[in-house]
Structure formats: structure tokens, C-alpha cells
Short mmCIF file of C-alpha atoms in Angstrom, two decimals:
data_model
loop_
_atom_site.label_atom_id
_atom_site.label_comp_id
_atom_site.label_asym_id
_atom_site.label_seq_id
_atom_site.Cartn_x
_atom_site.Cartn_y
_atom_site.Cartn_z
CA UNK A 201 1.33 25.04 -3.97
CA UNK A 202 4.02 23.34 -6.02
CA UNK A 203 6.63 21.30 -4.18
CA UNK A 204 10.03 22.99 -3.89
CA UNK A 205 12.62 20.45 -4.96
CA UNK A 206 15.27 19.61 -2.38
CA UNK A 207 18.62 20.46 -3.99
CA UNK A 208 21.38 17.83 -4.35
CA UNK A 209 23.78 18.70 -1.48
CA UNK A 210 20.89 19.01 1.01
CA UNK A 211 19.39 15.78 -0.36
CA UNK A 212 22.58 13.83 0.34
CA UNK A 213 22.82 15.08 3.95
CA UNK A 214 19.15 14.36 4.46
CA UNK A 215 19.25 10.85 2.96
CA UNK A 216 22.20 10.01 5.19
CA UNK A 217 19.96 10.70 8.20
CA UNK A 218 17.21 8.36 7.04
CA UNK A 219 17.26 4.96 8.74
CA UNK A 220 16.40 2.54 5.94
CA UNK A 221 15.75 -1.00 7.23
CA UNK A 222 17.69 -4.18 6.35
CA UNK A 223 15.86 -4.27 3.01
CA UNK A 224 16.84 -0.67 2.31
CA UNK A 225 13.27 0.54 2.86
CA UNK A 226 11.46 3.09 4.99
CA UNK A 227 7.71 3.17 5.56
CA UNK A 228 5.75 6.22 4.49
CA UNK A 229 2.32 7.23 5.76
CA UNK A 230 0.35 9.40 3.33
CA UNK A 231 -2.31 11.77 4.64
CA UNK A 232 -4.28 14.39 2.71
CA UNK A 233 -4.67 18.13 3.44
CA UNK A 234 -7.55 17.34 5.81
CA UNK A 235 -5.29 14.98 7.77
CA UNK A 236 -7.18 11.90 6.62
CA UNK A 237 -4.71 9.02 6.66
CA UNK A 238 -4.88 7.52 3.17
CA UNK A 239 -2.37 4.66 3.08
CA UNK A 240 0.97 3.28 4.15
CA UNK A 241 3.57 2.15 1.64
CA UNK A 242 7.34 1.77 1.41
CA UNK A 243 10.14 3.77 -0.21
CA UNK A 244 13.74 2.96 -1.02
CA UNK A 245 16.49 5.55 -1.40
CA UNK A 246 15.75 5.98 -5.09
CA UNK A 247 12.00 6.46 -4.74
CA UNK A 248 12.44 8.89 -1.83
CA UNK A 249 14.97 10.91 -3.84
CA UNK A 250 12.60 11.03 -6.80
CA UNK A 251 9.67 12.06 -4.58
CA UNK A 252 11.62 14.87 -2.89
CA UNK A 253 12.96 16.08 -6.22
CA UNK A 254 9.84 15.99 -8.36
CA UNK A 255 7.09 16.35 -5.74
CA UNK A 256 5.27 13.47 -7.42
CA UNK A 257 5.00 10.65 -4.88
CA UNK A 258 6.91 7.52 -5.87
CA UNK A 259 6.95 4.42 -3.65
CA UNK A 260 8.82 1.15 -3.93
CA UNK A 261 6.57 -1.83 -4.60
CA UNK A 262 7.75 -4.76 -2.47
CA UNK A 263 5.64 -7.23 -4.45
CA UNK A 264 6.67 -5.99 -7.89
CA UNK A 265 10.21 -5.11 -6.70
CA UNK A 266 10.30 -1.84 -8.59
CA UNK A 267 9.55 1.87 -8.34
CA UNK A 268 5.86 2.58 -8.08
CA UNK A 269 4.89 6.03 -9.27
CA UNK A 270 1.56 6.27 -7.48
CA UNK A 271 -1.19 6.61 -10.05
CA UNK A 272 0.91 5.56 -13.03
CA UNK A 273 -1.71 3.07 -14.16
CA UNK A 274 -4.81 4.35 -12.31
CA UNK A 275 -4.31 8.10 -12.77
CA UNK A 276 -4.82 8.55 -9.00
CA UNK A 277 -1.60 10.48 -8.43
CA UNK A 278 -0.25 11.93 -5.21
CA UNK A 279 1.46 15.31 -5.20
CA UNK A 280 3.63 16.18 -2.23
CA UNK A 281 2.76 19.12 0.02
CA UNK A 282 5.13 18.37 2.90
CA UNK A 283 7.18 15.53 4.33
CA UNK A 284 8.53 14.86 7.79
CA UNK A 285 10.61 12.19 9.47
CA UNK A 286 9.84 10.77 12.89
CA UNK A 287 12.19 10.95 15.89
CA UNK A 288 14.01 7.72 14.94
CA UNK A 289 14.14 8.71 11.27
CA UNK A 290 12.68 5.32 10.33
CA UNK A 291 9.22 6.46 9.22
CA UNK A 292 7.98 9.26 6.96
CA UNK A 293 4.76 11.22 7.12
CA UNK A 294 3.75 12.69 3.77
CA UNK A 295 1.02 15.26 3.32
CA UNK A 296 -0.24 14.91 -0.22
CA UNK A 297 -2.78 16.23 -2.66
CA UNK A 298 -4.55 13.02 -3.64
CA UNK A 299 -6.08 12.92 -7.09
CA UNK A 300 -9.27 10.86 -6.69
CA UNK A 301 -8.77 7.86 -4.45
CA UNK A 302 -5.71 6.33 -2.77
CA UNK A 303 -6.97 2.76 -2.39
CA UNK A 304 -6.94 0.15 -5.14
CA UNK A 305 -10.47 -0.83 -4.05
CA UNK A 306 -11.66 2.57 -5.25
CA UNK A 307 -11.96 4.08 -1.77
CA UNK A 308 -10.40 7.40 -0.77
CA UNK A 309 -8.51 5.77 2.16
CA UNK A 310 -7.14 2.24 2.52
CA UNK A 311 -8.15 2.16 6.21
CA UNK A 312 -11.80 1.22 5.82
CA UNK A 313 -12.02 -2.05 7.77
CA UNK A 314 -13.13 -1.08 11.25
CA UNK A 315 -12.47 -3.57 14.07
CA UNK A 316 -15.61 -3.80 16.16
CA UNK A 317 -17.03 -6.18 18.81
CA UNK A 318 -19.15 -7.77 16.07
CA UNK A 319 -16.26 -8.17 13.63
CA UNK A 320 -14.88 -6.20 10.70
CA UNK A 321 -17.21 -3.53 9.36
CA UNK A 322 -16.52 -1.52 6.23
CA UNK A 323 -16.50 2.21 7.04
CA UNK A 324 -16.84 3.33 3.43
CA UNK A 325 -17.96 2.14 0.04
CA UNK A 326 -15.82 2.63 -3.09
CA UNK A 327 -16.05 6.08 -4.72
CA UNK A 328 -14.89 4.57 -8.02
CA UNK A 329 -15.30 1.04 -9.31
CA UNK A 330 -11.89 -0.70 -9.35
CA UNK A 331 -12.61 -1.92 -12.91
CA UNK A 332 -12.84 1.73 -13.95
CA UNK A 333 -9.55 2.50 -12.21
CA UNK A 334 -7.47 -0.19 -13.83
CA UNK A 335 -9.27 -1.21 -16.98
CA UNK A 336 -8.51 -4.87 -16.36
CA UNK A 337 -5.96 -5.34 -13.58
CA UNK A 338 -2.55 -4.25 -12.11
CA UNK A 339 -3.39 -1.98 -9.19
CA UNK A 340 -1.33 1.16 -8.61
CA UNK B 61 -15.88 6.85 25.57
CA UNK B 62 -14.53 3.59 26.96
CA UNK B 63 -13.34 0.99 24.47
CA UNK B 64 -15.72 -1.96 24.01
CA UNK B 65 -13.65 -5.11 24.29
CA UNK B 66 -13.73 -7.41 21.29
CA UNK B 67 -15.03 -10.78 22.53
CA UNK B 68 -13.02 -13.99 22.07
CA UNK B 69 -14.75 -15.69 19.10
CA UNK B 70 -14.78 -12.42 17.11
CA UNK B 71 -11.17 -11.78 18.10
CA UNK B 72 -10.03 -15.14 16.67
CA UNK B 73 -11.78 -14.52 13.32
CA UNK B 74 -10.38 -11.02 13.20
CA UNK B 75 -6.80 -12.01 14.06
CA UNK B 76 -6.90 -14.65 11.34
CA UNK B 77 -7.51 -11.86 8.81
CA UNK B 78 -4.51 -9.82 9.94
CA UNK B 79 -1.46 -10.22 7.71
CA UNK B 80 1.44 -10.30 10.16
CA UNK B 81 4.83 -10.11 8.40
CA UNK B 82 7.63 -12.73 8.47
CA UNK B 83 8.55 -11.51 11.96
CA UNK B 84 4.94 -11.92 13.12
CA UNK B 85 4.45 -8.14 13.26
CA UNK B 86 2.06 -5.55 11.85
CA UNK B 87 2.69 -1.81 11.82
CA UNK B 88 0.29 0.47 13.65
CA UNK B 89 -0.17 4.18 13.03
CA UNK B 90 -1.52 6.10 16.03
CA UNK B 91 -3.44 9.33 15.51
CA UNK B 92 -5.31 11.40 18.09
CA UNK B 93 -8.95 12.59 18.05
CA UNK B 94 -7.90 15.63 16.00
CA UNK B 95 -6.36 13.33 13.38
CA UNK B 96 -2.82 14.40 14.25
CA UNK B 97 -0.57 11.47 13.41
CA UNK B 98 1.41 10.78 16.59
CA UNK B 99 3.66 7.82 15.87
CA UNK B 100 4.16 4.50 14.13
CA UNK B 101 5.05 1.36 16.05
CA UNK B 102 4.68 -2.40 15.69
CA UNK B 103 2.38 -5.02 17.21
CA UNK B 104 2.52 -8.78 17.40
CA UNK B 105 -0.51 -11.03 17.83
CA UNK B 106 -0.27 -10.84 21.60
CA UNK B 107 0.01 -7.06 21.85
CA UNK B 108 -2.83 -6.57 19.35
CA UNK B 109 -5.03 -8.97 21.30
CA UNK B 110 -4.26 -7.14 24.53
CA UNK B 111 -4.96 -3.75 22.93
CA UNK B 112 -8.31 -4.85 21.47
CA UNK B 113 -9.32 -6.47 24.75
CA UNK B 114 -8.30 -3.81 27.26
CA UNK B 115 -8.42 -0.65 25.11
CA UNK B 116 -5.03 0.31 26.54
CA UNK B 117 -2.59 0.45 23.62
CA UNK B 118 0.19 -2.13 23.81
CA UNK B 119 2.87 -2.37 21.12
CA UNK B 120 5.71 -4.84 20.60
CA UNK B 121 9.13 -3.31 21.06
CA UNK B 122 11.44 -4.64 18.34
CA UNK B 123 14.55 -3.38 20.15
CA UNK B 124 13.60 -4.72 23.58
CA UNK B 125 11.86 -7.78 22.07
CA UNK B 126 8.91 -7.58 24.45
CA UNK B 127 5.45 -6.14 24.93
CA UNK B 128 5.50 -2.38 25.30
CA UNK B 129 2.51 -0.99 27.17
CA UNK B 130 2.72 2.56 25.90
CA UNK B 131 3.34 4.86 28.85
CA UNK B 132 4.30 2.13 31.31
CA UNK B 133 7.41 4.05 32.37
CA UNK B 134 6.57 7.57 31.16
CA UNK B 135 2.90 7.72 32.17
CA UNK B 136 2.05 8.91 28.63
CA UNK B 137 -0.56 6.24 27.98
CA UNK B 138 -2.69 5.73 24.89
CA UNK B 139 -6.33 4.71 25.18
CA UNK B 140 -8.02 3.26 22.15
CA UNK B 141 -10.99 5.01 20.55
CA UNK B 142 -11.14 3.05 17.29
CA UNK B 143 -9.02 0.77 15.14
CA UNK B 144 -9.10 -0.09 11.47
CA UNK B 145 -7.18 -2.32 9.09
CA UNK B 146 -6.11 -1.27 5.63
CA UNK B 147 -7.18 -3.01 2.41
CA UNK B 148 -4.31 -5.53 2.54
CA UNK B 149 -4.80 -6.08 6.29
CA UNK B 150 -1.08 -5.45 6.85
CA UNK B 151 -1.31 -2.07 8.59
CA UNK B 152 -3.46 -0.73 11.43
CA UNK B 153 -4.71 2.78 12.03
CA UNK B 154 -5.47 3.47 15.69
CA UNK B 155 -7.33 6.53 16.91
CA UNK B 156 -6.25 7.09 20.50
CA UNK B 157 -6.68 9.41 23.42
CA UNK B 158 -3.05 10.35 24.10
CA UNK B 159 -2.19 11.27 27.67
CA UNK B 160 0.42 14.03 27.36
CA UNK B 161 2.92 13.35 24.61
CA UNK B 162 3.54 10.38 22.31
CA UNK B 163 7.21 11.01 21.52
CA UNK B 164 10.12 10.04 23.77
CA UNK B 165 11.65 13.46 23.01
CA UNK B 166 8.75 15.07 24.90
CA UNK B 167 6.89 16.19 21.79
CA UNK B 168 3.23 15.46 21.15
CA UNK B 169 4.00 13.82 17.78
CA UNK B 170 7.09 11.90 16.65
CA UNK B 171 6.87 13.48 13.17
CA UNK B 172 8.58 16.78 13.88
CA UNK B 173 11.53 16.71 11.48
CA UNK B 174 10.35 18.54 8.38
CA UNK B 175 12.24 17.91 5.13
CA UNK B 176 12.84 21.27 3.46
CA UNK B 177 15.08 22.62 0.67
CA UNK B 178 17.44 23.93 3.37
CA UNK B 179 17.55 20.64 5.30
CA UNK B 180 15.75 19.19 8.30
CA UNK B 181 13.83 21.73 10.36
CA UNK B 182 12.15 20.91 13.67
CA UNK B 183 8.44 21.70 13.49
CA UNK B 184 7.91 21.64 17.25
CA UNK B 185 9.77 21.94 20.53
CA UNK B 186 9.27 19.44 23.36
CA UNK B 187 6.21 20.04 25.57
CA UNK B 188 7.86 18.09 28.36
CA UNK B 189 11.57 17.62 29.11
CA UNK B 190 12.52 13.97 28.38
CA UNK B 191 14.34 13.86 31.76
CA UNK B 192 11.00 14.59 33.42
CA UNK B 193 9.34 11.82 31.41
CA UNK B 194 11.72 9.04 32.26
CA UNK B 195 13.52 10.06 35.42
CA UNK B 196 16.79 8.75 34.07
CA UNK B 197 16.31 6.65 30.93
CA UNK B 198 14.36 3.82 29.20
CA UNK B 199 11.93 5.51 26.81
CA UNK B 200 8.39 4.21 26.54
#
């Protein structure tokens, strides 16, 4: 189902409730329709507004210091199904339709390094080779 | 199933992989056995070590600036089933057995404020009255 854009007056009220941190950011957990947690990333006011308007998930890249339209270079886009804030309004939970894989390693989920008594064990193997995802480099 | 403690030498190797931020913290997403995302909180090296040793989830409270053994005042403890790191090793995903409710408002999950075109709508009502949880105050 297509995302219903949040209209401007509602958006302003809603954004005023969001507790962005000192850097102007809020963390966002993305899960898919089956409730598999895919990744955690950050949003600023601009990327959250864009996400809630277009339904196409846009984060803020802290390393590149710019908007990060998920999938812009890899094609592995996220389309918003629903979004909710936690009790303190300082974390978002997004339910998304994930095209392909969420992780830059080519895995569906970023959370693949299991902590076990014998050390870190990879839970999954890549579904897609990272080289295929990015041609040469620049993960998205 | 009881958590199998991570032994000391493995723990040291593992903790060296974790990318704590400038404040010495890593964010931790807690989900239950049904993959319902319950909350997001933070851990420092000490609280992560305690969690992985005892299997009883211990966060670091940024507001109170001390270890926060989830449920210590409310009784709503979290017991660890599994833990995994994401690809960048700067976020944890915990699967926990949640006693009662995770949220200080008395709801099972903290993510109850749905963002909709008509504003914020509460997805759930409290299962437990917060007054019952804490007697008077101090959420945990």
C-alpha cells in the first residue's frame, strides 16, 4: 500500500514533538513487514520530513554529512509502510518494504554478527555480492 | 533457555570489536521472542559486559549517568536470549524475554505513537498503570 503523505500543518506539529539530539538527529530502526530488524540509521529534520512526505526512506549520513536516500546508489530502496515514535520521542521505528537487501555487505539485515560463548559468528551469508551492489564503491 | 555466559577471553576480544561512540556508548534495540521491537536504550562497556555475563539485561542510563538494571525498580526485567552486532559494530540487537512490559508508561512496547496524516495516534493503551509499576516515581 502506498504511503499517505503527512500534510504540512500536521507535519509541523509532529516534528515539534520529535526530540532531536544535540546534533539535530534522531535514530531510526527499520524493520520489514515480517518484523525482521534490518538496520539502524539516523535522520535529521529534513530527512524525516522527506521520508514522511514521499514515503521513500531518506536518512542522514553522519559520515558523509548529507541526506542519504536509501538505495540511491545500490538500488536497494526502502518504502515506508508505517512509522512510530517511542515514549520519549527520541527514537523512530519504521516498517518498510525493503527492495533486496538492507546491508551494504549484501545481507538482508545488518544484524548478522551473533555474540556467542565462542566469539562472533555470522548468522547469514550475503544474498548479493557487494561488488554487484555498488559497482566499485560508495555504499548506500 | 538460560543465557550461556560469554567467558572472559572471548569477552575481551568481542568488546574490542564493539564501536562505542565518543561517549563510550552503543545503542541497543530490544525485541521479544515474537520479534516485537520493545525499546531502544544505551550500553557502556560495563553494562554490556554485565549483560553478556549474567544474561540479565543492564543498560546505561544517560540521564541518571549510571548502570540501569532493567526492571530493578519496576520488576519488569529483561532476560537475554540472543545478541547480535550490526555490520559496523555500532548497534546491538538483543532478543529478550520481557517480564511484563518494557515501557515506563505501562505498555509492552515503547513504540506506540504512530505517525499518521491526522497526527500522532496511540497504537496501544497501557497494560499496567505506571503508578502500579513504580509505586511513586523513578522509572526503570
